[in-house]
mmCIF file of C-alpha atoms in Angstrom:
data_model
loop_
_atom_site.group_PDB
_atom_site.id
_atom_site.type_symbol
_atom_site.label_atom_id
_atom_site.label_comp_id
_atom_site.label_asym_id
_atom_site.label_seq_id
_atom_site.Cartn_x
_atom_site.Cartn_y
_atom_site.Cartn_z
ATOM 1 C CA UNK K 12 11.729 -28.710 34.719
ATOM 2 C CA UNK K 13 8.642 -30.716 35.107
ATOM 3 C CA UNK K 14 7.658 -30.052 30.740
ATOM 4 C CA UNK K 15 11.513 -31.494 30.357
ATOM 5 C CA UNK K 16 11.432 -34.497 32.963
ATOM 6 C CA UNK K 17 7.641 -35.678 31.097
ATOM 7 C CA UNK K 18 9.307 -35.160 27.644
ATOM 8 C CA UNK K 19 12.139 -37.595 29.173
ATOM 9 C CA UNK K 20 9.399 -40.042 30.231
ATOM 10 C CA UNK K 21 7.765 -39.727 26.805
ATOM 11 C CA UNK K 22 11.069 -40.395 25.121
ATOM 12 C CA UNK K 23 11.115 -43.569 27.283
ATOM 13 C CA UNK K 24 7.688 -44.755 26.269
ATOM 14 C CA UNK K 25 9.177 -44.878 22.207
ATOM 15 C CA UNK K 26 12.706 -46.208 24.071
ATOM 16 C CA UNK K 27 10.378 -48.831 25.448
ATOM 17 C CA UNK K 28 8.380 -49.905 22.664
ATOM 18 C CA UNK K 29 12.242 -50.738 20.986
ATOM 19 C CA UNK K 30 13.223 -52.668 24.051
ATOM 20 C CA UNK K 31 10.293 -55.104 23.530
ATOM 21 C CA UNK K 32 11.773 -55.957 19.911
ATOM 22 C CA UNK K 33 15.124 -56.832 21.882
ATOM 23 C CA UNK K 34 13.668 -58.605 24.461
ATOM 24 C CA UNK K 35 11.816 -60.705 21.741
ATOM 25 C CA UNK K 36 14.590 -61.212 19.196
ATOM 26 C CA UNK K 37 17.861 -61.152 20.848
ATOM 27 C CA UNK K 38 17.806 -64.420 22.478
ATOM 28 C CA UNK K 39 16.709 -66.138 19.375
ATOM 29 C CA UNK K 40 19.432 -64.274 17.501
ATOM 30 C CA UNK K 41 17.227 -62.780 15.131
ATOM 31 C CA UNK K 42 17.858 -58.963 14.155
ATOM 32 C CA UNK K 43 16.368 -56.427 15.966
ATOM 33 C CA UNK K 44 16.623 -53.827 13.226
ATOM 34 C CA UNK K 45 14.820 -55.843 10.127
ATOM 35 C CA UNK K 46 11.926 -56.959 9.502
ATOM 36 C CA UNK K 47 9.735 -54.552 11.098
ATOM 37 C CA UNK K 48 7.894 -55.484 13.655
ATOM 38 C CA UNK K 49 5.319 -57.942 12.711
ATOM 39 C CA UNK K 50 2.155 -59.603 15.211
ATOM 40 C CA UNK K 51 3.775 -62.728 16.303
ATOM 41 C CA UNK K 52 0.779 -65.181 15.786
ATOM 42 C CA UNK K 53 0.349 -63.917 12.016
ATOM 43 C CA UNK K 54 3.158 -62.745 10.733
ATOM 44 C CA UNK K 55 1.893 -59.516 9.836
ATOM 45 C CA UNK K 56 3.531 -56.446 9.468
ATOM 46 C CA UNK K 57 2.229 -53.515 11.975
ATOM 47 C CA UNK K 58 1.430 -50.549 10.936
ATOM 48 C CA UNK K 59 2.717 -47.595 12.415
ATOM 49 C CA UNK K 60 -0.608 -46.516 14.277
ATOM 50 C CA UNK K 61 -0.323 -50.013 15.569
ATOM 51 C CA UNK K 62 3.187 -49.166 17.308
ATOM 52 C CA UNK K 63 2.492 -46.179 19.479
ATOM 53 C CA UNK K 64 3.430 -46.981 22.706
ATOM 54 C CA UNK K 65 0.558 -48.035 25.252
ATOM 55 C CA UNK K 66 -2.121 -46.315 23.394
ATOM 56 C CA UNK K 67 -1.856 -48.708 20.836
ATOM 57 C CA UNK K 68 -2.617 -51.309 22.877
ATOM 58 C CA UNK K 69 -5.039 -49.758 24.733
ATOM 59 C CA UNK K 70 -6.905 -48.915 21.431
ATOM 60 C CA UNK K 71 -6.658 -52.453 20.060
ATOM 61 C CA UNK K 72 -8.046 -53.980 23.319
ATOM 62 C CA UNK K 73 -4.770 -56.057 23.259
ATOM 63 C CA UNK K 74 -5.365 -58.000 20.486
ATOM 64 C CA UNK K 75 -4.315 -58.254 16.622
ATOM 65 C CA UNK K 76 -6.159 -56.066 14.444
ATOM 66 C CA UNK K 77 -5.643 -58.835 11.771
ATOM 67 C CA UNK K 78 -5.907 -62.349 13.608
ATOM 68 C CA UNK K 79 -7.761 -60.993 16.989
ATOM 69 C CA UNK K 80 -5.279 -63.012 18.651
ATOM 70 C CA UNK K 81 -4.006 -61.643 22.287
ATOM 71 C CA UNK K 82 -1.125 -59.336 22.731
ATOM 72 C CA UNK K 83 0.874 -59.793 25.674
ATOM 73 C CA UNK K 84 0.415 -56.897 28.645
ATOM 74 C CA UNK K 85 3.972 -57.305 28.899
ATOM 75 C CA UNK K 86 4.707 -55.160 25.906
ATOM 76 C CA UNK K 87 2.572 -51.850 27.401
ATOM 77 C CA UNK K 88 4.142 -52.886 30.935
ATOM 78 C CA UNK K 89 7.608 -52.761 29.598
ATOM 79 C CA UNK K 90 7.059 -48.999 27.956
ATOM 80 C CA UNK K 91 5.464 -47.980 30.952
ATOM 81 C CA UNK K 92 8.541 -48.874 32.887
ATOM 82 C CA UNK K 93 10.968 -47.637 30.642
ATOM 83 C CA UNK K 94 8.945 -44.042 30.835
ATOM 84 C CA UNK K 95 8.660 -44.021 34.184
ATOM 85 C CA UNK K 96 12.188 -44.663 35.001
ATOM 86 C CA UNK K 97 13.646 -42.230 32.289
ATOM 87 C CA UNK K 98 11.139 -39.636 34.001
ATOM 88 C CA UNK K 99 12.215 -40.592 37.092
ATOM 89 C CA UNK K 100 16.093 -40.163 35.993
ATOM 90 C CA UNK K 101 15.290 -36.552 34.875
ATOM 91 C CA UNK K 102 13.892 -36.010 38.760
ATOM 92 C CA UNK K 103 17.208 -36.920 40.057
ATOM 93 C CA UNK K 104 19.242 -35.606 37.509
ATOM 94 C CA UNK K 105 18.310 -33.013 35.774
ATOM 95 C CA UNK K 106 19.664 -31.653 32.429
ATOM 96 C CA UNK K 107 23.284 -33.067 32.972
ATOM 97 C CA UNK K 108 25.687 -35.826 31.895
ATOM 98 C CA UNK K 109 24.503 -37.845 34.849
ATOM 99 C CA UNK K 110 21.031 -38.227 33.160
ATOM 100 C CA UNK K 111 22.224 -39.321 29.878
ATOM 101 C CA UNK K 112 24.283 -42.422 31.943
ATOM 102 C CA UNK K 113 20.976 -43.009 34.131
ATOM 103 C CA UNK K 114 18.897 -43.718 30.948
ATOM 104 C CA UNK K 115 21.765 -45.598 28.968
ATOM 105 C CA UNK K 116 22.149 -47.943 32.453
ATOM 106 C CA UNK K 117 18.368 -48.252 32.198
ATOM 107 C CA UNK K 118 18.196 -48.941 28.631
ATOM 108 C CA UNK K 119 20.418 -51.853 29.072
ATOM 109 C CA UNK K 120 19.061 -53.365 32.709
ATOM 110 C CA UNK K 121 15.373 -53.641 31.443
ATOM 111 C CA UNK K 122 15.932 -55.869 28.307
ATOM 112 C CA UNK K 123 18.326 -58.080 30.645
ATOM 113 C CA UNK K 124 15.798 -58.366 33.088
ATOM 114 C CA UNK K 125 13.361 -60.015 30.683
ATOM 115 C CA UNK K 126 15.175 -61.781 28.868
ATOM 116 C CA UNK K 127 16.685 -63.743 32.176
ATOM 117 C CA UNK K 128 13.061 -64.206 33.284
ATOM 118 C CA UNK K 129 12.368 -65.636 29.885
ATOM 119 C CA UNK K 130 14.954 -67.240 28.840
ATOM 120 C CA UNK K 131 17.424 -67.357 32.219
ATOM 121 C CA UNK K 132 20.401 -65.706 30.105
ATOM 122 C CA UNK K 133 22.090 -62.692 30.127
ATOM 123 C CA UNK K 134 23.363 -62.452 26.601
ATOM 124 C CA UNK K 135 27.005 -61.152 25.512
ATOM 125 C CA UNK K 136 25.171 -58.964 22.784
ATOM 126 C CA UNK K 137 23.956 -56.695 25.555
ATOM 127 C CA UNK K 138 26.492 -57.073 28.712
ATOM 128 C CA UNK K 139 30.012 -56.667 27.015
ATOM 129 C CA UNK K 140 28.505 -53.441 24.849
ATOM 130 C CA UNK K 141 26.789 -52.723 27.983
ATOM 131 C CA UNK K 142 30.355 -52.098 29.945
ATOM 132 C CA UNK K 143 31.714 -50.427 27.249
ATOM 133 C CA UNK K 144 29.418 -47.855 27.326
ATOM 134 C CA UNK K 145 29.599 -47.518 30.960
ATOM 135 C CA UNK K 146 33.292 -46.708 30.422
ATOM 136 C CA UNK K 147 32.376 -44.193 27.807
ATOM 137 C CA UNK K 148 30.074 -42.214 29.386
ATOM 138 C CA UNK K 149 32.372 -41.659 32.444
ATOM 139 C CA UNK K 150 34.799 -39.800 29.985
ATOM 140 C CA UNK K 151 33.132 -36.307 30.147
ATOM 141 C CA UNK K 152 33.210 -36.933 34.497
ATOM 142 C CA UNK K 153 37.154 -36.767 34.745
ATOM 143 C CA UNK K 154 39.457 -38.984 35.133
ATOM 144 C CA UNK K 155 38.459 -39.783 38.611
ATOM 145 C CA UNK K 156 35.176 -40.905 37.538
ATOM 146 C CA UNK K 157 36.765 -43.320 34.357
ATOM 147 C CA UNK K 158 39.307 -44.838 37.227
ATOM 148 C CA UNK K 159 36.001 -45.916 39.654
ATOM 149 C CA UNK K 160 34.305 -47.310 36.386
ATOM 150 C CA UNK K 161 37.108 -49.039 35.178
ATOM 151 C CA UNK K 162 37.278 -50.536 38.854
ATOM 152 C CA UNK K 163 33.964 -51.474 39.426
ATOM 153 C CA UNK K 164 33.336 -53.028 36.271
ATOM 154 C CA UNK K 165 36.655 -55.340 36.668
ATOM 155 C CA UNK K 166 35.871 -56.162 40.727
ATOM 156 C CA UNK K 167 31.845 -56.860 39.599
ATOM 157 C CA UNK K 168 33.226 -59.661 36.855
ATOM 158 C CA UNK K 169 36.124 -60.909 39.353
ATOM 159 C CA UNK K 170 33.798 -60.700 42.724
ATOM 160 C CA UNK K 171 31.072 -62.667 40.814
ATOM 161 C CA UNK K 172 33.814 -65.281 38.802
ATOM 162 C CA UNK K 173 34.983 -66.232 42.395
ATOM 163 C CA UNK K 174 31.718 -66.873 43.775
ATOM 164 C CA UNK K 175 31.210 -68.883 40.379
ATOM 165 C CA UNK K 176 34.477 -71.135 40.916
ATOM 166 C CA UNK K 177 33.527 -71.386 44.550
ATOM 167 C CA UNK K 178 29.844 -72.597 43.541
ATOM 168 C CA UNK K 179 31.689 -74.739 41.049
ATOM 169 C CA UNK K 180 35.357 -76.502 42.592
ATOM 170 C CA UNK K 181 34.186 -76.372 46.479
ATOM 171 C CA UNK K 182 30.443 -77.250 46.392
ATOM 172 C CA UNK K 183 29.945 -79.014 43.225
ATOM 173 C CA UNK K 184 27.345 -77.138 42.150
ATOM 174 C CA UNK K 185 26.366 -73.771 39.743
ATOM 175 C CA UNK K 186 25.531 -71.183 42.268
ATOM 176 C CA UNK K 187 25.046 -68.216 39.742
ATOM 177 C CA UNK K 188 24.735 -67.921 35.828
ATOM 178 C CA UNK K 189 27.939 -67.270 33.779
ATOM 179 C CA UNK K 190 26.072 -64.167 32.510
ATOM 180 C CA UNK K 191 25.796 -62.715 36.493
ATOM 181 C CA UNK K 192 29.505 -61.924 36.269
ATOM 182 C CA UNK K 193 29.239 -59.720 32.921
ATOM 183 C CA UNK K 194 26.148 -57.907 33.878
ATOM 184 C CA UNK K 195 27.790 -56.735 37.696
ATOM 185 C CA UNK K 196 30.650 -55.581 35.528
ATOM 186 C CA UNK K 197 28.366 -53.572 33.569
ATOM 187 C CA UNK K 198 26.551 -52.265 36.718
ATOM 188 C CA UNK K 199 29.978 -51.574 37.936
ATOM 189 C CA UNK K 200 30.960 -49.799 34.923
ATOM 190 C CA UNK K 201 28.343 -47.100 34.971
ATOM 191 C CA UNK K 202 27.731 -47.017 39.137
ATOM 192 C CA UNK K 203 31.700 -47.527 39.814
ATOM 193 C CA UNK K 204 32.838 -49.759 42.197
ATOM 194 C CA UNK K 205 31.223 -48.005 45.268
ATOM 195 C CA UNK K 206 27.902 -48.979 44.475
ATOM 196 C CA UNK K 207 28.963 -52.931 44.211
ATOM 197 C CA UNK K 208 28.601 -53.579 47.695
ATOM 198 C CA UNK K 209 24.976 -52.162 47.944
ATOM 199 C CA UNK K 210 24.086 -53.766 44.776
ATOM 200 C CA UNK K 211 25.247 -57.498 45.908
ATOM 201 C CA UNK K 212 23.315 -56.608 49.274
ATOM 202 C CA UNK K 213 20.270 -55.292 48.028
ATOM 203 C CA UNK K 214 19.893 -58.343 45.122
ATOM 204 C CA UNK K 215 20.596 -60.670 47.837
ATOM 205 C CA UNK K 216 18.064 -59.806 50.534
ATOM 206 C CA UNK K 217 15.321 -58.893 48.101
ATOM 207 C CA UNK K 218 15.692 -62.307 45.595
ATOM 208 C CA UNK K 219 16.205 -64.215 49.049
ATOM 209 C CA UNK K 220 13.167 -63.159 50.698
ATOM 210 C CA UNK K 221 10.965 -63.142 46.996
ATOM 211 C CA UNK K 222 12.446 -66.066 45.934
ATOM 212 C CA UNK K 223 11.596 -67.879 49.428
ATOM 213 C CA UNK K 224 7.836 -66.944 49.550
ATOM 214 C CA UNK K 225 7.798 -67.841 46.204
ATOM 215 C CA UNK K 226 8.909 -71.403 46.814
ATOM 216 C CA UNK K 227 6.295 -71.367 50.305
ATOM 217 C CA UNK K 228 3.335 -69.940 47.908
ATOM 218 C CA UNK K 229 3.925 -72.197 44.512
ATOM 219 C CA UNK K 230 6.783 -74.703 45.255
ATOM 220 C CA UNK K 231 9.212 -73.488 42.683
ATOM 221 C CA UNK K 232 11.440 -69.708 43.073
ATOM 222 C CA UNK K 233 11.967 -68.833 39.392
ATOM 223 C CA UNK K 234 9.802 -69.112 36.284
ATOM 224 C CA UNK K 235 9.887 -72.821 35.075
ATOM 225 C CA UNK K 236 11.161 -73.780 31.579
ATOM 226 C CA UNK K 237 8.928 -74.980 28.947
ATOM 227 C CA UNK K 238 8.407 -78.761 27.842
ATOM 228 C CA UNK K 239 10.063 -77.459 24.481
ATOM 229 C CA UNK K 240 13.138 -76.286 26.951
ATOM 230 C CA UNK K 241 13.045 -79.553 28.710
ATOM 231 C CA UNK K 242 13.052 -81.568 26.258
ATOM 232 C CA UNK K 243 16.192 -79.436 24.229
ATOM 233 C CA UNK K 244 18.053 -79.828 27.590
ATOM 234 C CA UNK K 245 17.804 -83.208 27.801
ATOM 235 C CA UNK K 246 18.829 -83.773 24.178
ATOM 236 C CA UNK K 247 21.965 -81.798 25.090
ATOM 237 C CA UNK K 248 22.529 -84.258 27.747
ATOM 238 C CA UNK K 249 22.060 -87.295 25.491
ATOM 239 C CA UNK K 250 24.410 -86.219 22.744
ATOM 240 C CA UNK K 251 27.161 -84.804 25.807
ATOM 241 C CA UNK K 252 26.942 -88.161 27.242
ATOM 242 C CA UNK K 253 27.979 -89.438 23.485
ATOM 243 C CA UNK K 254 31.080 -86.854 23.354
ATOM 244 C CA UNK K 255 34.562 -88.200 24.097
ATOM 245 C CA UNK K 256 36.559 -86.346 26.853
ATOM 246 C CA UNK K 257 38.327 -83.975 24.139
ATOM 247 C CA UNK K 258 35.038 -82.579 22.425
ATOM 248 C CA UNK K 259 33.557 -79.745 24.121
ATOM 249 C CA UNK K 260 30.494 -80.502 25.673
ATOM 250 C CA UNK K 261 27.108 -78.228 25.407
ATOM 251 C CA UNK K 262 24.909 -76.729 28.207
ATOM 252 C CA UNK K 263 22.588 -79.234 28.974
ATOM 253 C CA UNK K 264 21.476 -77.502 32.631
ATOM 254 C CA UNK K 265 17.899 -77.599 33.840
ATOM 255 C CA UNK K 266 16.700 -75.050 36.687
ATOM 256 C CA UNK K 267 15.486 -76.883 39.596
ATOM 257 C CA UNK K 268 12.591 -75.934 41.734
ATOM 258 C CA UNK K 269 15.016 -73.255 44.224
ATOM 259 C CA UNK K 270 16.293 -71.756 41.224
ATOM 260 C CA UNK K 271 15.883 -68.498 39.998
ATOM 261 C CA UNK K 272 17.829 -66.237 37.450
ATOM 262 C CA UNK K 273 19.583 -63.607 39.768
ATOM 263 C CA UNK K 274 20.530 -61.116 36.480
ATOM 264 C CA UNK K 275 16.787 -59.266 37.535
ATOM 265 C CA UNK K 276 17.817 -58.778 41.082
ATOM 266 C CA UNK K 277 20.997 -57.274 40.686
ATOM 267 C CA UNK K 278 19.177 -54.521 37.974
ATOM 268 C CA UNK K 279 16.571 -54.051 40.619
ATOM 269 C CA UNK K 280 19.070 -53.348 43.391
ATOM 270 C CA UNK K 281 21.056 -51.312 40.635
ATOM 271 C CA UNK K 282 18.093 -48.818 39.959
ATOM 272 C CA UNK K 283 17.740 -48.447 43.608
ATOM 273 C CA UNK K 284 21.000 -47.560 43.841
ATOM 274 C CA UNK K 285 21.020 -45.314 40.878
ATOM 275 C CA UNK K 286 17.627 -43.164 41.871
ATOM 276 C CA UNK K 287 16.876 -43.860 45.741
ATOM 277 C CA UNK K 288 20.717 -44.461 46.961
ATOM 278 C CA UNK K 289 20.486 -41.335 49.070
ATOM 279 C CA UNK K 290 17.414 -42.182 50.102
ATOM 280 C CA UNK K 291 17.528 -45.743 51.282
ATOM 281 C CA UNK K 292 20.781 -44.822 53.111
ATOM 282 C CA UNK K 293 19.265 -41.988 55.297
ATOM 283 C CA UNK K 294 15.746 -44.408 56.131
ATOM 284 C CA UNK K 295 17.349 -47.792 56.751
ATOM 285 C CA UNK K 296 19.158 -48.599 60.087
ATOM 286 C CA UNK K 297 22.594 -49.246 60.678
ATOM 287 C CA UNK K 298 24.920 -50.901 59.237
ATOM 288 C CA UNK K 299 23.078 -51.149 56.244
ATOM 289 C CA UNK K 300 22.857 -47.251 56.233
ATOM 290 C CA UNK K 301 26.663 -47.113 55.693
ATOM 291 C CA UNK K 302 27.152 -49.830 53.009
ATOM 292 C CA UNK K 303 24.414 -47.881 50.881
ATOM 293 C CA UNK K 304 25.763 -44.711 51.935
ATOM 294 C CA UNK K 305 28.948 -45.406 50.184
ATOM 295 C CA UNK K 306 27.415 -45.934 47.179
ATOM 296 C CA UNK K 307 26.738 -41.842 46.707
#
């Protein structure tokens, strides 16, 4: 089993090295299929000794063989993870439909996760497809297992869109991102609604305590926006404050210095649950013991 579980993580390293080319394009609503991937300083187009994952990297010294300029770590980072989690999946797993559901959860939760530290969004093109597949893959489990995704992913999007309207009609204020809501119902969808509970828990305490020291250490929680991202928000706010009352007005929101996107929290909390469940229910005390536990 250990030959199978490293061709798994291998598999993951080329899944990851794909991932980067969503996480780069998506939100800019380029395609992610054509052109080929091309250095982003010059323009020019890799070839394919340039795109094997890690070693490439490694073997370039991080930089451009064309314009020397710098490569981001994060692309190397993100295969590593990707491997390593898809290895990891084939630990718990095992040949079995379970596996194939681990790495299609993880396939989706890792561009998310990026893409909400970049650009604090959790885009449609990945969360609705995202619970669709979650419902698919539960198909071969028995109709049991389609009923539990089918719940989950419907009490992750309402659980979340009251908190929203809460956040929104009683406080005057936007607690969590519109996208939070899609991506627990895709959580839900592939962990069924017996891991929500755990998942809400875990994001919470771990993105409260992170996001706190965070705030002690540097004075802001979450990544800050760009001057470019500034200054387009506040041009959104200009031409909403030119709209009349029946035009629909544009998201002109600016995170604040105790804001942080939330979307990489819940994935974290959903791997846990999805690999260490078991694990984290027998080591931590009670009561938390039993509202993990019921995720398994």
């Amino acid at each position: 089993m250990l030959l199978f579980n490293l061709w798994i993580g291998v598999v993951g390293l080329a899944i990851g090295s794909f991932l980067n080319v969503v996480i780069a394009r998506l939100p800019g609503g380029l395609s992610i299929v054509r052109p080929r991937s091309r250095c982003p300083n010059c323009g020019r187009q890799l070839t394919w000794q340039e795109n094997v994952p890690v070693l490439s990297w490694l073997a370039l010294r991080g930089r451009c063989q064309g314009c020397r300029a710098p490569i981001s770590i994060r692309y190397p980072l993100v295969e590593l993870l990707t491997g390593a989690l898809f290895y990891a999946s084939a630990a718990a797993f095992g040949l079995s439909w379970e596996l194939l559901a681990a790495i299609m959860l993880i396939g989706f939760l890792i561009p998310l996760t990026f893409i909400d530290l970049d650009h604090w969004l959790l885009p449609n093109e990945l969360t609705f497809p995202g619970v669709a597949v979650g419902l698919l893959v539960s198909l071969p489990l028995g109709w049991p297992r389609v009923r539990d995704a089918a719940i989950g992913a419907a009490a992750g999007y309402l659980a979340f869109w009251a908190l929203e309207w809460i956040g929104e009609k009683v406080f005057r204020k936007e607690a969590l991102g519109g996208g939070d809501k899609n991506l627990l119902a895709l959580i839900g969808a592939f962990l069924t609604y017996k891991s929500l509970p755990a998942v809400i828990f875990l994001s919470s305490l771990q993105g409260s305590i992170v996001g706190i020291a965070l705030l002690a250490a540097r004075g802001r929680a979450g990544p800050s926006w760009s001057e470019e991202e500034r200054a387009a928000a506040a041009e959104r706010k200009r031409r909403n404050a030119e709209k009349g009352p029946e035009e629909e007005l544009e998201d002109d929101w600016v995170p604040g210095a105790t804001n942080m996107p939330f979307g990489p929290w819940l994935a974290v909390a959903a791997v846990e649950v999805l690999l260490v469940g078991g694990l984290l229910a027998e080591r931590l005390p009670w009561p938390t013991s039993v509202l993990i536990g019921g995720a398994r």
